Tab-separated table of C-alpha atoms and ligand atoms in Angstrom:
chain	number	residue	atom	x	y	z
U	204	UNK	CA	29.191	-9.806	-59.622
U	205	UNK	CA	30.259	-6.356	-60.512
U	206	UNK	CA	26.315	-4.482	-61.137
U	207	UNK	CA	27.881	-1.192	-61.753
U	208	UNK	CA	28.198	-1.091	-65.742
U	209	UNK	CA	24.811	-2.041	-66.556
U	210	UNK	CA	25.014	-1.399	-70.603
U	211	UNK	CA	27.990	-3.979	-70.728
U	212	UNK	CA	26.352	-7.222	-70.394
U	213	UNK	CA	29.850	-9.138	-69.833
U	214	UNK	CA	30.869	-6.633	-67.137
U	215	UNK	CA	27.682	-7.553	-65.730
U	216	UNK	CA	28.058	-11.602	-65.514
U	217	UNK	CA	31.981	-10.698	-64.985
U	218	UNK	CA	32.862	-13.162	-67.588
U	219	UNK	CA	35.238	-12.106	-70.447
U	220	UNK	CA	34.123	-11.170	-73.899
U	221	UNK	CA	35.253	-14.211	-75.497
U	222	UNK	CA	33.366	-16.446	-73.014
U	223	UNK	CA	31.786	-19.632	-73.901
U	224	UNK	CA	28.514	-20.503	-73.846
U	225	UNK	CA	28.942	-23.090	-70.676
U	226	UNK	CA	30.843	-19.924	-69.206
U	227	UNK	CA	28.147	-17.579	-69.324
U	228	UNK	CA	25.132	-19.966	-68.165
U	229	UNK	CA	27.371	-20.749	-65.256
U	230	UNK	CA	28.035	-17.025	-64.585
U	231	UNK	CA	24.497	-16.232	-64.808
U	232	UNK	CA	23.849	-19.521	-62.803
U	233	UNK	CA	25.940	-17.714	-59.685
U	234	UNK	CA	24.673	-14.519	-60.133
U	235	UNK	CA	20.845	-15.077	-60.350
U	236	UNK	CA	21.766	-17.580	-57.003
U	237	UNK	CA	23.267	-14.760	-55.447
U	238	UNK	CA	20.809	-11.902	-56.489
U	239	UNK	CA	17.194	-13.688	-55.798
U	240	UNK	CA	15.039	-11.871	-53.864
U	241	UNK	CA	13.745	-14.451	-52.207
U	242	UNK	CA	17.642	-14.808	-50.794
U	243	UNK	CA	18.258	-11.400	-50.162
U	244	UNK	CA	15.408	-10.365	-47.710
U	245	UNK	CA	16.921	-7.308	-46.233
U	246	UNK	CA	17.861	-6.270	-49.482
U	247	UNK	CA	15.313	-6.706	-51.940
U	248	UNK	CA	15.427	-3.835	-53.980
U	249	UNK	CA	19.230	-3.439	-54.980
U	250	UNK	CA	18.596	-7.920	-55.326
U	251	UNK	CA	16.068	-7.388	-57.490
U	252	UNK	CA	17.817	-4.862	-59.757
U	253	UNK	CA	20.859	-7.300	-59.731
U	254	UNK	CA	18.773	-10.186	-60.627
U	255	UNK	CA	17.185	-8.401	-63.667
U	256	UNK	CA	20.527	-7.324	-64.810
U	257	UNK	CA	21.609	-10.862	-64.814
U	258	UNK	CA	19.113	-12.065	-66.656
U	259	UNK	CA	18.772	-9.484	-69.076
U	260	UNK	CA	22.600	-10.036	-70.221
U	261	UNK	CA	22.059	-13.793	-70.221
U	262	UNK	CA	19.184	-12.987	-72.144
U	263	UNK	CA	21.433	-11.842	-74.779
U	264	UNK	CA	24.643	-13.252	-74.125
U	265	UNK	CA	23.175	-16.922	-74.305
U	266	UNK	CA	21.699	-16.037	-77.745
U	267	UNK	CA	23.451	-17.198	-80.837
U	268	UNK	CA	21.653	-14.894	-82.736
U	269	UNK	CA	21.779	-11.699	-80.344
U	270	UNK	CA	25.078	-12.166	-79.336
U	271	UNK	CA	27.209	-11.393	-82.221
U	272	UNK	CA	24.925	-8.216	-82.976
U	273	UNK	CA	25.706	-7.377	-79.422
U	274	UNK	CA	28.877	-7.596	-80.209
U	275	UNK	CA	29.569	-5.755	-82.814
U	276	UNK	CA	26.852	-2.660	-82.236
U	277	UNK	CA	25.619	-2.903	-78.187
U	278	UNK	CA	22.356	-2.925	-77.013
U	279	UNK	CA	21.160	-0.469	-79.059
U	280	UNK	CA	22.026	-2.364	-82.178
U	281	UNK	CA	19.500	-5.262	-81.129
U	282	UNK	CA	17.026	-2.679	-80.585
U	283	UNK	CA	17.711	-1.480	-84.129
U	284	UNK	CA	17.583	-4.820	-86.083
U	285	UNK	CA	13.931	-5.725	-84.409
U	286	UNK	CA	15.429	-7.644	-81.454
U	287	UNK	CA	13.990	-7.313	-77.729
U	288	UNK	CA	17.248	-6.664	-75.550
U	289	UNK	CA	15.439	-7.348	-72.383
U	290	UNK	CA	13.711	-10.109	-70.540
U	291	UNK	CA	11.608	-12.575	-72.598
U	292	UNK	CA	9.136	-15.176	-71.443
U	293	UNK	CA	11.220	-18.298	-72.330
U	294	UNK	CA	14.440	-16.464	-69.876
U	295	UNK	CA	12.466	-17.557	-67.198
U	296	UNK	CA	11.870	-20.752	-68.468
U	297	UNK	CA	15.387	-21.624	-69.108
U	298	UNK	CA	16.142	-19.597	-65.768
U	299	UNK	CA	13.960	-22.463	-64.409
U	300	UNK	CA	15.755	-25.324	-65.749
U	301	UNK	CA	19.090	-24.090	-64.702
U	302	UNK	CA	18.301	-23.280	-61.241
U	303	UNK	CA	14.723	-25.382	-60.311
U	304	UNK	CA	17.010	-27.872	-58.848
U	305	UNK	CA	18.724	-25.774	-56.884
U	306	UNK	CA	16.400	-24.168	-55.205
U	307	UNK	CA	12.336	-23.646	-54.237
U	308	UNK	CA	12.735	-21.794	-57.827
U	309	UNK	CA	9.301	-23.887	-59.162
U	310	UNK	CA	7.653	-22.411	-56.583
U	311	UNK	CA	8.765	-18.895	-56.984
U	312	UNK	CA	7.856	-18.876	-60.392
U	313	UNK	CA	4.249	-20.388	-59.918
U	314	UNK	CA	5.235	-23.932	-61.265
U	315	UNK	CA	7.067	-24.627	-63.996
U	316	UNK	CA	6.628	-26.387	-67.360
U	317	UNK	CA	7.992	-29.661	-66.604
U	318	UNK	CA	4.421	-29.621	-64.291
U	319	UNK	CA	1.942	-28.890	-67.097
U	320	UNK	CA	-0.452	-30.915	-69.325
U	321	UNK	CA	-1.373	-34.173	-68.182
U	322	UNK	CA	1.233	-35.135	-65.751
U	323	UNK	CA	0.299	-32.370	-63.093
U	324	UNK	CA	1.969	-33.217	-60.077
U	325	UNK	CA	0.055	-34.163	-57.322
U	326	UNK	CA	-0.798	-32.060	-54.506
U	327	UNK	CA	-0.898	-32.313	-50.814
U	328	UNK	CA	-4.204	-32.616	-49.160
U	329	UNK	CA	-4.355	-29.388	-46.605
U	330	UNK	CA	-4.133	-30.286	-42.809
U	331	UNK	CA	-7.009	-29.625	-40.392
U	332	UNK	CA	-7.369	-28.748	-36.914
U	333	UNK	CA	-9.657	-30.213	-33.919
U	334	UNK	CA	-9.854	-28.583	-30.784
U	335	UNK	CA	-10.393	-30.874	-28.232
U	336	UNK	CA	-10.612	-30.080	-23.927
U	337	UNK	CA	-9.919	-32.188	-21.217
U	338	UNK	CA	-10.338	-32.473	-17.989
U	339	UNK	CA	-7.274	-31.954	-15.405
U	340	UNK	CA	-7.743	-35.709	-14.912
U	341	UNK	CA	-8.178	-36.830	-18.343
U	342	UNK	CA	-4.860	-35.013	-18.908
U	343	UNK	CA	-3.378	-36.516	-15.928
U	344	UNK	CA	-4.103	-40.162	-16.533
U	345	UNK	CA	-4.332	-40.009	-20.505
U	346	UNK	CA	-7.947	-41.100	-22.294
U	347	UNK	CA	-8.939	-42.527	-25.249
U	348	UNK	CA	-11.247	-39.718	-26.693
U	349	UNK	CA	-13.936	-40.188	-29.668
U	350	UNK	CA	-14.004	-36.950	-31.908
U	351	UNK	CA	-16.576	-36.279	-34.406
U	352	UNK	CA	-15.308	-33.766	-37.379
U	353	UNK	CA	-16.790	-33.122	-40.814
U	354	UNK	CA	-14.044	-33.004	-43.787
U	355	UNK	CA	-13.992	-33.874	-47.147
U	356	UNK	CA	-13.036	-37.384	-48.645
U	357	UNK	CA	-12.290	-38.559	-51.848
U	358	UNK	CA	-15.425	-39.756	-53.717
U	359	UNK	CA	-15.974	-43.473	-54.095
U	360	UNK	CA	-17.895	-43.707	-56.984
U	361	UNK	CA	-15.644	-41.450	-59.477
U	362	UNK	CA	-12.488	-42.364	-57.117
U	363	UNK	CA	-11.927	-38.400	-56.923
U	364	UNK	CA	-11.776	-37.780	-60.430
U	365	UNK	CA	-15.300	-35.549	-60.993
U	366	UNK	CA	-16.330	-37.405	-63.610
U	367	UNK	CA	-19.098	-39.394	-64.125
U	368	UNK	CA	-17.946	-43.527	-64.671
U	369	UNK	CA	-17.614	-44.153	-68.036
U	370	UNK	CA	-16.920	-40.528	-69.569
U	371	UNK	CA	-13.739	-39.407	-70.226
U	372	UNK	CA	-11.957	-35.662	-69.832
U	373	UNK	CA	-11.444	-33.270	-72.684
U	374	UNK	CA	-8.917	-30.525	-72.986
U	375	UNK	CA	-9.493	-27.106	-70.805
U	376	UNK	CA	-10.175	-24.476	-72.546
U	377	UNK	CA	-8.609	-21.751	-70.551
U	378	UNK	CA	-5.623	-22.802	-70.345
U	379	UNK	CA	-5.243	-24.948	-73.754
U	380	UNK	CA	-4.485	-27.820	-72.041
U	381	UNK	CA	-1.303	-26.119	-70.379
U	382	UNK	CA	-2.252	-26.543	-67.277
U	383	UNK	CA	-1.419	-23.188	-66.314
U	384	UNK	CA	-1.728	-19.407	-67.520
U	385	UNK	CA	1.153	-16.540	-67.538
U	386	UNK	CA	0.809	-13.297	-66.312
U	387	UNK	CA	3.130	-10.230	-65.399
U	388	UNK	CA	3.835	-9.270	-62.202
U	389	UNK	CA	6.604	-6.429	-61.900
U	390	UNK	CA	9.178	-7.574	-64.005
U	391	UNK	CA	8.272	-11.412	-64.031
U	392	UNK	CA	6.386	-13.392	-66.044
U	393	UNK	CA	4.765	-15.414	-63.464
U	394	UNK	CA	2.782	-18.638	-64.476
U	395	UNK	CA	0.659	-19.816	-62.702
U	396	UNK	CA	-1.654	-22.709	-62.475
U	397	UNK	CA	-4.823	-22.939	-64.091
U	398	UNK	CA	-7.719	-22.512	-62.109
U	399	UNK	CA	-10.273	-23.695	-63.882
U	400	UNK	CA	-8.386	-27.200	-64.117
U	401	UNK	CA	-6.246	-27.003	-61.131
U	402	UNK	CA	-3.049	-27.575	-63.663
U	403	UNK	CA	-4.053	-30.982	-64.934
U	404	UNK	CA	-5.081	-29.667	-68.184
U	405	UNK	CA	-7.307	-31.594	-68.438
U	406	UNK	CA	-11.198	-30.870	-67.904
U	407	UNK	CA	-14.279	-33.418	-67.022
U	408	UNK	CA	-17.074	-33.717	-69.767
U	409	UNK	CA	-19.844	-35.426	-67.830
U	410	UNK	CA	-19.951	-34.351	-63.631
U	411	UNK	CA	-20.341	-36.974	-61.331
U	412	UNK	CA	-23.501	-36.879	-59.849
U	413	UNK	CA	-22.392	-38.158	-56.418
U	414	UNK	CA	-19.873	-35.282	-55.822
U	415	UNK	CA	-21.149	-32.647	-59.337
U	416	UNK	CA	-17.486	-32.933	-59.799
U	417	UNK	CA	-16.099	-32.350	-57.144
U	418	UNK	CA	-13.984	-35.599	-56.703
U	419	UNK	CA	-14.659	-34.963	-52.552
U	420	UNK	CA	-17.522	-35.220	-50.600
U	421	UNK	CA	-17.696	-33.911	-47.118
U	422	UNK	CA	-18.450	-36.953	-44.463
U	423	UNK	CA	-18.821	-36.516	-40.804
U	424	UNK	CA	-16.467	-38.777	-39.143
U	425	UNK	CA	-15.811	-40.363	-35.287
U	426	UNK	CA	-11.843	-40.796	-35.116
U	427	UNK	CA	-10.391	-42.284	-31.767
U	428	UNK	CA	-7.949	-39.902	-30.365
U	429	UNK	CA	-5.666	-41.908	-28.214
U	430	UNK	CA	-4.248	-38.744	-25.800
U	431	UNK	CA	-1.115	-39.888	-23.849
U	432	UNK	CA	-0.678	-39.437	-19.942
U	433	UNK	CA	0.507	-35.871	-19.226
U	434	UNK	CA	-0.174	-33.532	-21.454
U	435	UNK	CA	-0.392	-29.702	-20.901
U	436	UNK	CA	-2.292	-27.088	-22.652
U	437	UNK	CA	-0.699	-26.157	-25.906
U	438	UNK	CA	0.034	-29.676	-26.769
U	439	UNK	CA	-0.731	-30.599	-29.990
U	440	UNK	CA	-1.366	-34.472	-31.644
U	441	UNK	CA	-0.741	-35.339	-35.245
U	442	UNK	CA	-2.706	-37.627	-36.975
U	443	UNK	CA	-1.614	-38.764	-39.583
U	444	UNK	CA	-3.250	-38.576	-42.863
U	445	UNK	CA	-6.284	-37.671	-41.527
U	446	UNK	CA	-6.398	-34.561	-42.924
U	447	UNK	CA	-8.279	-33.571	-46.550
U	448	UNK	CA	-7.142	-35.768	-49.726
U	449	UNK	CA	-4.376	-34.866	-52.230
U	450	UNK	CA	-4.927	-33.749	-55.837
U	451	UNK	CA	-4.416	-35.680	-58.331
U	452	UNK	CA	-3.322	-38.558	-56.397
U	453	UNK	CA	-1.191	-36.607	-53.835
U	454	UNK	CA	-1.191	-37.595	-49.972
U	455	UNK	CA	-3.760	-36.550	-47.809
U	456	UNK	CA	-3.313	-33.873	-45.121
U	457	UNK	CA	-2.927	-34.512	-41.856
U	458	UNK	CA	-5.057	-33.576	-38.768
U	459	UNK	CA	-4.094	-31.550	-35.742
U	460	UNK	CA	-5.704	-31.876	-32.088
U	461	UNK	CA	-4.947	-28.742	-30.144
U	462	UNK	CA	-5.645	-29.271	-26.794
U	463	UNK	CA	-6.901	-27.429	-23.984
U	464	UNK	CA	-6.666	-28.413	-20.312
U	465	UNK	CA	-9.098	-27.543	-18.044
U	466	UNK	CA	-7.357	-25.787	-14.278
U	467	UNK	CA	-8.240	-27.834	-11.112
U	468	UNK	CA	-10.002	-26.906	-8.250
U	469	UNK	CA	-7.064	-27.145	-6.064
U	470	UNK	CA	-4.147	-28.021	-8.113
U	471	UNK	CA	-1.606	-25.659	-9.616
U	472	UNK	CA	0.562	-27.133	-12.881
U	473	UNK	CA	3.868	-26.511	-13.668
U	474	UNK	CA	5.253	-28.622	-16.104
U	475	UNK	CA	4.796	-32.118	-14.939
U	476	UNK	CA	4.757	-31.229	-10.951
U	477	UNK	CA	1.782	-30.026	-9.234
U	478	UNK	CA	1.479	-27.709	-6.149
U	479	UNK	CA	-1.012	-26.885	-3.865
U	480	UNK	CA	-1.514	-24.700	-1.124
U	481	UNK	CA	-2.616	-26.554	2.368
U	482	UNK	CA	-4.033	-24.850	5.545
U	483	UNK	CA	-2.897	-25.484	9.166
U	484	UNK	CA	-4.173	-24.101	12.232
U	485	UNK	CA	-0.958	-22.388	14.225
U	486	UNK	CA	-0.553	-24.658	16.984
U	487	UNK	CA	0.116	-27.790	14.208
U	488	UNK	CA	2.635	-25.362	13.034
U	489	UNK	CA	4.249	-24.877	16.659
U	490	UNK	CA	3.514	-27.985	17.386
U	491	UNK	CA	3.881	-29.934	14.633
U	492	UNK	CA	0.989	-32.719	13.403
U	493	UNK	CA	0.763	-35.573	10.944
U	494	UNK	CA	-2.167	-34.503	8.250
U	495	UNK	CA	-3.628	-35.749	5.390
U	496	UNK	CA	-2.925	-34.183	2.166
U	497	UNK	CA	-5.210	-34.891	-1.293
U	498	UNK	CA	-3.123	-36.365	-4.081
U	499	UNK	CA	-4.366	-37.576	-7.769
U	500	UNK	CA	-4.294	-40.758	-6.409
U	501	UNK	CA	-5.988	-40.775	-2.911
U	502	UNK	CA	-4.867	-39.190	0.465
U	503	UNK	CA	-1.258	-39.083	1.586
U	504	UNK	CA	-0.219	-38.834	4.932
U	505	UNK	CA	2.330	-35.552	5.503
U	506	UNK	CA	4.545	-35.287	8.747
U	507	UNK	CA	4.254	-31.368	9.365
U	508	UNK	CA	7.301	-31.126	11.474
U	509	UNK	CA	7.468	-28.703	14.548
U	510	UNK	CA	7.948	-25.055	13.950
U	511	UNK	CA	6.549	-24.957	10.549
U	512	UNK	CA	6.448	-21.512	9.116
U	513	UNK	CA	3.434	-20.352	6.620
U	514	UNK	CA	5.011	-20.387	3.585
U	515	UNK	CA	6.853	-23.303	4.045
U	516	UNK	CA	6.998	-25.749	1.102
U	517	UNK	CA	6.792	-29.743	1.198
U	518	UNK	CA	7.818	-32.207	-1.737
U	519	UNK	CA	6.402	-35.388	-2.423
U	520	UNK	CA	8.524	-37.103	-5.076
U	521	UNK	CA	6.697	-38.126	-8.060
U	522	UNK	CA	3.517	-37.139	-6.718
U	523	UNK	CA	2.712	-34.738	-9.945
U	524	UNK	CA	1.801	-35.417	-12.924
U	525	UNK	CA	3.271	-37.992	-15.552
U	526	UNK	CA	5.940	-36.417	-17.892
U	527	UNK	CA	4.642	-37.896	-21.583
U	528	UNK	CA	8.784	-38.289	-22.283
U	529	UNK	CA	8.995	-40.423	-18.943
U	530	UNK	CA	9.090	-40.633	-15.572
U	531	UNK	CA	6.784	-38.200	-13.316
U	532	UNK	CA	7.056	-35.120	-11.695
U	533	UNK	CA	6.512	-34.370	-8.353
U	534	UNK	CA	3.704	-32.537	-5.982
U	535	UNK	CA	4.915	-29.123	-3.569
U	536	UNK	CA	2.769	-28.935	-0.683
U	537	UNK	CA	2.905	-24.952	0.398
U	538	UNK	CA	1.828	-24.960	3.936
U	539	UNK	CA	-0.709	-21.595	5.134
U	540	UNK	CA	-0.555	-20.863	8.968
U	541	UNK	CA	-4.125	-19.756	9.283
U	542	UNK	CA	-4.684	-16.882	12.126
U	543	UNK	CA	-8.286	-17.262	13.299
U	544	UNK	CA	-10.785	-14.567	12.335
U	545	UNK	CA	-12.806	-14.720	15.019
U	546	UNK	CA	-11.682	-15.818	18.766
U	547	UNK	CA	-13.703	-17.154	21.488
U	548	UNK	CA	-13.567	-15.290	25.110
U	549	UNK	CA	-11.904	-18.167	26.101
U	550	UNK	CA	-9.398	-18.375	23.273
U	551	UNK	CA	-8.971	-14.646	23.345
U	552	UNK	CA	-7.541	-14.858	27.587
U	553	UNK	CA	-5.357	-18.147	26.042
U	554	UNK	CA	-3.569	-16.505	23.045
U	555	UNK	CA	-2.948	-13.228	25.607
U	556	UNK	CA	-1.092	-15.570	28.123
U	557	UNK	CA	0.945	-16.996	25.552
U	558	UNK	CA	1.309	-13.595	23.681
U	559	UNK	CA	3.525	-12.922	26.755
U	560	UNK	CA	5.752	-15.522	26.809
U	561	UNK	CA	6.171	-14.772	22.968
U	562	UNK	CA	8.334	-11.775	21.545
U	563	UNK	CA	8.957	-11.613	17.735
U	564	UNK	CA	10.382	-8.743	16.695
U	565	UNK	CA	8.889	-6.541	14.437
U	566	UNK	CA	11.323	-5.412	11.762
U	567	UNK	CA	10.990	-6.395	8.176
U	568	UNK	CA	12.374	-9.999	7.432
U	569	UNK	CA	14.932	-10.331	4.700
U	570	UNK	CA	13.525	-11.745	1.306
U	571	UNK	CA	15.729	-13.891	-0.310
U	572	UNK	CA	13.959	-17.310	-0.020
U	573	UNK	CA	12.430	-18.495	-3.279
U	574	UNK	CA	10.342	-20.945	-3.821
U	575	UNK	CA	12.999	-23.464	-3.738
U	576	UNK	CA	15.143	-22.418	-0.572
U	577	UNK	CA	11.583	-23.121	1.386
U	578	UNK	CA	11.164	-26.689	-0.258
U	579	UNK	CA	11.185	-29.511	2.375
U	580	UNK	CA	11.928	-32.769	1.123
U	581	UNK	CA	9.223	-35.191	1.814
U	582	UNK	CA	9.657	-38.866	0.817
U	583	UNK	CA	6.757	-40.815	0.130
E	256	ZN	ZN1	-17.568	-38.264	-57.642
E	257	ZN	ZN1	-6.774	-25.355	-67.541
């Protein structure tokens, strides 16, 4: 769309001057597509001054009566002759029905009219959230968990309408029955919907007494959480329409559980596998030993192989935790050489016998082992 000659309204939709009707709503169509703020993020000022332009030469262009007046004397002849050359409320109605389809353009504009009087469209209930923690074993083997939340429910005895059984509704008052009230926000005319009957247009006469209108009622209620094997902190369960109700008849939200998993004693996560760190003394590192290592289910024998080095990692395949998309991960023993604090007299004449039949030398060791150049294989 060429924006530069703002006073020429065809120059504007870049349609000719001899355009049909169909011709300039599909020009205008484009342009307003292409100039919405809501499209052009990065750009919103020079979008919205597009947009406006658009709409204030369909504004005229699509008019039967403007248009020839227009025509014949500009802008400044509509002015003249009592007519409004800019933006009018119904624009953005009729900007609505071209484009609502298109695009979240009902939303934009605060709901449009196809929504008003008694046909309001029902809403969405809003979603909640339950923080639940578990245990590292709970997590581990999955568990059936009993929550207890408080949330609103539709009320049984007016079946969420507010009103007392029996008595009817009567128009709103603020709103006329509309359903929803305009206001002007930069150079919109935003509607949007009445508060006072949340868009139905419609308002009770006689309160329930069970809910004094409310249509909800907040209950206190024990859900089952089933919580698979596995899961990790930051994992989040959906429950499905156990959330708040709709509005007039829409579906209910749904509820969240956010969980948190408590750390183990011993065990390290990552992912599905676990690690742990296990001490040795140094001569079942020289020597090599068969130990018993802790797993989440029971003791497992480990073969700690001659010549072990601190630092030294073991896997046990699918030792770890189970992965909730299958199969299970797998458990990295670390192995610490532990040098005695405190030696005996005894111990102390040993170690200095052996010290001399020992030389290491002392230079600095190269360090490029990661975690997975020291991981041993262990099957089992
Ligand atoms: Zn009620
Ligand atoms: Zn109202």
């Amino acid at each position: 769309m060429a924006a530069a000659n703002s006073s020429d309204f065809y120059a504007v939709l870049g349609v000719e001057r001899d355009a049909s009707a169909e011709q300039i709503k599909s020009a205008y169509r484009k342009a307003a597509l292409q100039w919405h703020p809501d499209r052009n993020p990065n750009n919103k000022d020079e979008a919205e001054h597009n947009f406006r332009l658009a709409a204030e030469a369909y504004a005229v262009l699509s008019d039967p009566q403007k248009r020839p007046i227009y025509d014949r004397y500009g802008a400044a002849g509509l002015g003249s002759r009592g007519f409004d050359s800019g933006i009018n409320a119904t624009i953005f109605e009729e900007f609505q029905d071209i484009l609502g389809d298109l695009f979240g353009i009902d939303d934009a504009m605060g709901g449009g009219r196809r929504r008003t009087g008694r046909g309001a469209r029902g809403q969405r209930g809003a979603d909640l959230r339950y923080d639940l923690t578990l245990t590292f074993e709970e997590a581990a083997t999955g568990v059936s968990s009993k929550i207890t939340l408080a949330r609103n429910e539709l009320c049984e005895t007016c079946k969420g309408t507010g009103s007392k059984p029996g008595t009817g509704t009567t128009t709103c008052k603020t709103c006329a029955g509309r359903g929803q009230m305009a206001y002007s926000q930069g150079f919109f005319s935003i509607t949007r919907t009445c508060p006072a009957c949340q868009g139905a247009g419609q308002v009770i006469k006689d309160a329930c007494l069970e809910c004094r209108g409310q249509g909800r009622i907040e209950r206190e209620r024990t859900l089952e959480v089933g919580v698979p094997a596995g899961v990790d902190s930051g994992t989040r369960l959906r429950m499905q329409g156990q959330g708040e109700p709709g509005i007039n008849g829409g579906p209910a939200g749904d509820l969240y559980i956010f969980l948190e998993v408590k750390e183990h004693a011993f065990f390290e996560r990552r992912g599905s596998d676990l690690i742990c760190e296990i001490p040795i003394s140094f001569a079942q590192a020289a020597l090599g030993a068969k130990i018993k290592v802790a797993t989440l289910k029971g003791d497992e024998d480990l073969e700690i192989p001659e010549g072990t080095q601190s630092g030294q990692i073991f896997r046990k395949k699918a030792k770890g935790l189970p992965n909730p998309h299958g199969g299970r991960g797998d458990m990295y023993i670390s192995i610490r050489v532990v040098v005695p604090a405190k030696v005996s007299r005894e111990q102390r004449r040993m170690l200095e016998q052996l010290g001399q039949t020992m030389r290491v030398e002392n230079k600095p060791a190269e360090r490029n082992s990661t975690f997975f150049d020291k991981v041993k294989d262990i099957f089992g």
